[in-house]
Amino acid sequence: MHSPLYVGRHGIVRLPHACLVVMGGTMPAYILTGAPGSGKTAILRQLEIDGHTVVEEAATDVIALQQALGRPEPWREPGFADRVLDLQRKRQLAAQAITRDVVFVDRSPVCTLALCRYLDVTAPPHLSDEIERMTAERWYEPTAFFVRHQGFIQATAARRISFEDSLAFEKVHETAYREVGFDLIDVPAAPLPVRVAAVQQSADRLDRQP
């Protein structure tokens, strides 16, 4: 796949590697994904504390809001995937407006596709268009970080899934990302500082590649 083109005030230029185009600059964006309970959020929190910009995951917050509104299982309701996709898009646009540095994105539209497959529900028609567009326009770095399970899962109000089901969900996620064309870097179970260091070092190495 060719490097993306960016139309700026100095004409059309070919960007040196995949990145998000942001109001006159570029923003390398790395996706972190994985099954629920894998420890992904803890990694992202530490990356944020270390000074990186983080785009928050949408699905968990959509579920929490809908539950607060009296809908105990919002993932079973029509329009759930649309709500996730819309919030995800808003958060990413907000991040694009405030930084030109490396950004770590908590999930992507591909995760929404994996969620639809796991729940055995029909994906919204525009989800495929969104994924095709993000691939063609190189919204994200072509390498994503896949946070592997830790050997257990802790249930929450928004995360009602057994460990066995989370393993099945993990496989669905991995398949979806590989089908779309992402290369995956595994982030295996380990103490949090080790996982965070592995992500940071891999991102730095990838950014130095031409």
Tab-separated table of C-alpha atoms in Angstrom:
chain	number	residue	atom	x	y	z
A	1	MET	CA	0.000	0.000	0.000
A	2	HIS	CA	1.361	3.432	-0.919
A	3	SER	CA	2.073	6.079	1.706
A	4	PRO	CA	-0.879	8.455	2.232
A	5	LEU	CA	-1.063	11.805	0.458
A	6	TYR	CA	-1.585	15.040	2.373
A	7	VAL	CA	-2.766	18.241	0.726
A	8	GLY	CA	-1.216	21.188	2.566
A	9	ARG	CA	-0.425	24.811	1.893
A	10	HIS	CA	2.783	23.735	0.131
A	11	GLY	CA	0.954	21.391	-2.238
A	12	ILE	CA	0.535	17.628	-2.272
A	13	VAL	CA	3.122	15.609	-0.376
A	14	ARG	CA	3.478	11.890	0.301
A	15	LEU	CA	3.769	11.187	4.011
A	16	PRO	CA	6.732	9.041	5.102
A	17	HIS	CA	4.606	6.539	7.076
A	18	ALA	CA	1.025	5.918	8.096
A	19	CYS	CA	-0.380	8.657	10.276
A	20	LEU	CA	-3.480	10.687	10.905
A	21	VAL	CA	-3.678	14.014	9.106
A	22	VAL	CA	-4.350	16.777	11.605
A	23	MET	CA	-4.939	20.424	10.733
A	24	GLY	CA	-1.612	21.123	9.090
A	25	GLY	CA	0.411	18.353	10.799
A	26	THR	CA	0.543	14.608	11.209
A	27	MET	CA	-0.245	12.411	14.185
A	28	PRO	CA	0.948	8.789	14.326
A	29	ALA	CA	-1.889	6.820	15.924
A	30	TYR	CA	-1.429	3.341	17.351
A	31	ILE	CA	-4.422	1.162	18.202
A	32	LEU	CA	-4.437	-0.887	21.394
A	33	THR	CA	-6.959	-3.683	21.287
A	34	GLY	CA	-7.735	-7.007	22.920
A	35	ALA	CA	-10.411	-8.890	24.800
A	36	PRO	CA	-12.263	-7.409	27.781
A	37	GLY	CA	-10.274	-7.763	30.986
A	38	SER	CA	-6.901	-8.023	29.259
A	39	GLY	CA	-5.453	-5.049	31.147
A	40	LYS	CA	-5.538	-2.734	28.164
A	41	THR	CA	-7.048	0.172	30.097
A	42	ALA	CA	-4.322	0.028	32.742
A	43	ILE	CA	-1.654	0.225	30.013
A	44	LEU	CA	-3.385	3.224	28.456
A	45	ARG	CA	-3.710	4.979	31.839
A	46	GLN	CA	0.036	4.622	32.396
A	47	LEU	CA	0.806	5.837	28.866
A	48	GLU	CA	-1.367	8.875	29.575
A	49	ILE	CA	0.431	9.543	32.866
A	50	ASP	CA	3.724	9.251	30.994
A	51	GLY	CA	2.623	12.152	28.791
A	52	HIS	CA	1.062	10.480	25.755
A	53	THR	CA	-2.295	11.502	24.334
A	54	VAL	CA	-4.866	8.720	24.646
A	55	VAL	CA	-8.181	8.355	22.830
A	56	GLU	CA	-10.591	6.641	25.211
A	57	GLU	CA	-12.581	3.527	24.381
A	58	ALA	CA	-16.251	4.129	23.604
A	59	ALA	CA	-18.086	0.839	24.190
A	60	THR	CA	-17.602	0.664	27.965
A	61	ASP	CA	-18.821	4.215	28.455
A	62	VAL	CA	-21.812	3.725	26.161
A	63	ILE	CA	-22.775	0.654	28.194
A	64	ALA	CA	-22.334	2.472	31.512
A	65	LEU	CA	-24.461	5.414	30.365
A	66	GLN	CA	-27.247	3.231	29.038
A	67	GLN	CA	-27.263	1.192	32.240
A	68	ALA	CA	-27.543	4.417	34.231
A	69	LEU	CA	-30.577	5.212	32.078
A	70	GLY	CA	-32.203	1.938	33.096
A	71	ARG	CA	-31.164	-0.364	30.254
A	72	PRO	CA	-29.344	-3.297	31.907
A	73	GLU	CA	-28.099	-4.944	28.681
A	74	PRO	CA	-27.747	-2.162	26.107
A	75	TRP	CA	-25.546	-4.295	23.846
A	76	ARG	CA	-28.658	-6.284	22.956
A	77	GLU	CA	-30.600	-3.208	21.813
A	78	PRO	CA	-30.835	-1.849	18.252
A	79	GLY	CA	-28.468	1.026	17.617
A	80	PHE	CA	-25.846	-0.037	20.175
A	81	ALA	CA	-23.042	-0.358	17.612
A	82	ASP	CA	-24.018	3.018	16.129
A	83	ARG	CA	-23.700	4.688	19.536
A	84	VAL	CA	-20.265	3.157	20.046
A	85	LEU	CA	-19.076	4.186	16.594
A	86	ASP	CA	-20.339	7.763	16.964
A	87	LEU	CA	-18.683	8.306	20.348
A	88	GLN	CA	-15.466	6.732	19.101
A	89	ARG	CA	-15.389	9.149	16.169
A	90	LYS	CA	-16.047	12.199	18.360
A	91	ARG	CA	-13.236	11.293	20.730
A	92	GLN	CA	-10.755	10.784	17.935
A	93	LEU	CA	-11.621	14.121	16.328
A	94	ALA	CA	-11.133	15.803	19.701
A	95	ALA	CA	-7.666	14.259	20.023
A	96	GLN	CA	-6.753	15.375	16.511
A	97	ALA	CA	-7.537	18.961	17.496
A	98	ILE	CA	-5.135	19.099	20.447
A	99	THR	CA	-1.948	17.247	19.500
A	100	ARG	CA	0.489	16.399	16.729
A	101	ASP	CA	2.402	13.844	18.778
A	102	VAL	CA	2.031	10.083	18.935
A	103	VAL	CA	-1.436	9.026	20.070
A	104	PHE	CA	-2.553	5.710	21.501
A	105	VAL	CA	-6.119	4.839	20.553
A	106	ASP	CA	-8.207	2.589	22.785
A	107	ARG	CA	-9.878	0.392	20.152
A	108	SER	CA	-11.124	1.314	16.672
A	109	PRO	CA	-14.080	0.641	14.363
A	110	VAL	CA	-12.619	-2.835	13.776
A	111	CYS	CA	-13.382	-3.591	17.440
A	112	THR	CA	-16.984	-2.574	16.818
A	113	LEU	CA	-17.073	-5.063	13.939
A	114	ALA	CA	-15.627	-7.771	16.189
A	115	LEU	CA	-18.221	-6.944	18.844
A	116	CYS	CA	-21.048	-7.309	16.335
A	117	ARG	CA	-19.680	-10.672	15.235
A	118	TYR	CA	-19.274	-11.876	18.797
A	119	LEU	CA	-22.833	-10.825	19.714
A	120	ASP	CA	-24.095	-12.315	16.431
A	121	VAL	CA	-25.849	-9.082	15.489
A	122	THR	CA	-25.931	-7.341	12.128
A	123	ALA	CA	-23.278	-4.652	11.857
A	124	PRO	CA	-24.548	-1.173	10.937
A	125	PRO	CA	-24.346	-0.610	7.157
A	126	HIS	CA	-22.022	2.351	7.533
A	127	LEU	CA	-19.549	0.394	9.703
A	128	SER	CA	-18.108	-1.341	6.648
A	129	ASP	CA	-17.795	2.044	4.926
A	130	GLU	CA	-16.022	3.442	7.987
A	131	ILE	CA	-13.541	0.571	8.047
A	132	GLU	CA	-12.888	0.812	4.307
A	133	ARG	CA	-12.301	4.544	4.629
A	134	MET	CA	-9.975	4.224	7.633
A	135	THR	CA	-7.950	1.625	5.743
A	136	ALA	CA	-7.770	3.578	2.492
A	137	GLU	CA	-6.941	6.870	4.198
A	138	ARG	CA	-4.544	5.286	6.709
A	139	TRP	CA	-6.148	6.771	9.803
A	140	TYR	CA	-3.999	4.519	11.971
A	141	GLU	CA	-0.545	3.011	11.892
A	142	PRO	CA	-0.718	-0.338	10.072
A	143	THR	CA	0.657	-2.099	13.153
A	144	ALA	CA	-1.651	-2.430	16.158
A	145	PHE	CA	-0.898	-3.590	19.689
A	146	PHE	CA	-2.877	-6.669	20.705
A	147	VAL	CA	-3.075	-6.935	24.496
A	148	ARG	CA	-3.374	-10.614	25.417
A	149	HIS	CA	-5.426	-12.000	28.286
A	150	GLN	CA	-3.901	-12.221	31.768
A	151	GLY	CA	-5.269	-15.654	32.648
A	152	PHE	CA	-8.259	-14.292	34.541
A	153	ILE	CA	-10.984	-11.676	34.243
A	154	GLN	CA	-12.578	-9.338	36.758
A	155	ALA	CA	-16.272	-8.697	36.183
A	156	THR	CA	-17.713	-5.180	36.356
A	157	ALA	CA	-21.166	-3.699	35.752
A	158	ALA	CA	-20.207	-3.013	32.127
A	159	ARG	CA	-18.120	-6.176	31.696
A	160	ARG	CA	-20.291	-9.233	32.232
A	161	ILE	CA	-18.297	-11.941	30.537
A	162	SER	CA	-16.675	-15.161	31.726
A	163	PHE	CA	-12.989	-15.862	31.227
A	164	GLU	CA	-13.835	-18.605	28.731
A	165	ASP	CA	-16.026	-16.230	26.727
A	166	SER	CA	-13.306	-13.581	26.812
A	167	LEU	CA	-10.932	-16.057	25.143
A	168	ALA	CA	-13.474	-16.611	22.365
A	169	PHE	CA	-13.885	-12.840	22.070
A	170	GLU	CA	-10.108	-12.478	21.815
A	171	LYS	CA	-10.029	-14.810	18.816
A	172	VAL	CA	-12.828	-12.884	17.110
A	173	HIS	CA	-10.908	-9.631	17.631
A	174	GLU	CA	-7.668	-11.043	16.292
A	175	THR	CA	-9.359	-12.459	13.197
A	176	ALA	CA	-11.137	-9.171	12.459
A	177	TYR	CA	-7.940	-7.114	12.666
A	178	ARG	CA	-5.967	-9.504	10.490
A	179	GLU	CA	-8.771	-9.594	7.903
A	180	VAL	CA	-8.710	-5.803	7.666
A	181	GLY	CA	-4.951	-5.943	7.087
A	182	PHE	CA	-3.314	-4.932	10.364
A	183	ASP	CA	-0.050	-6.390	11.574
A	184	LEU	CA	-0.312	-7.204	15.272
A	185	ILE	CA	2.294	-6.868	17.992
A	186	ASP	CA	1.441	-9.097	20.949
A	187	VAL	CA	1.537	-7.566	24.425
A	188	PRO	CA	1.632	-10.713	26.583
A	189	ALA	CA	0.667	-10.991	30.237
A	190	ALA	CA	3.301	-9.357	32.436
A	191	PRO	CA	3.584	-6.758	35.210
A	192	LEU	CA	2.163	-3.417	34.095
A	193	PRO	CA	5.517	-1.556	33.854
A	194	VAL	CA	6.868	-4.302	31.584
A	195	ARG	CA	3.849	-4.113	29.272
A	196	VAL	CA	3.936	-0.313	29.090
A	197	ALA	CA	7.662	-0.292	28.345
A	198	ALA	CA	7.160	-2.860	25.580
A	199	VAL	CA	4.470	-0.717	23.934
A	200	GLN	CA	6.532	2.470	24.183
A	201	GLN	CA	9.684	0.839	22.845
A	202	SER	CA	7.850	-0.766	19.924
A	203	ALA	CA	6.136	2.521	19.039
A	204	ASP	CA	9.478	4.360	19.126
A	205	ARG	CA	11.062	1.709	16.909
A	206	LEU	CA	8.211	1.833	14.391
A	207	ASP	CA	8.324	5.645	14.259
A	208	ARG	CA	12.023	5.518	13.338
A	209	GLN	CA	11.352	3.278	10.362
A	210	PRO	CA	11.222	5.069	6.969
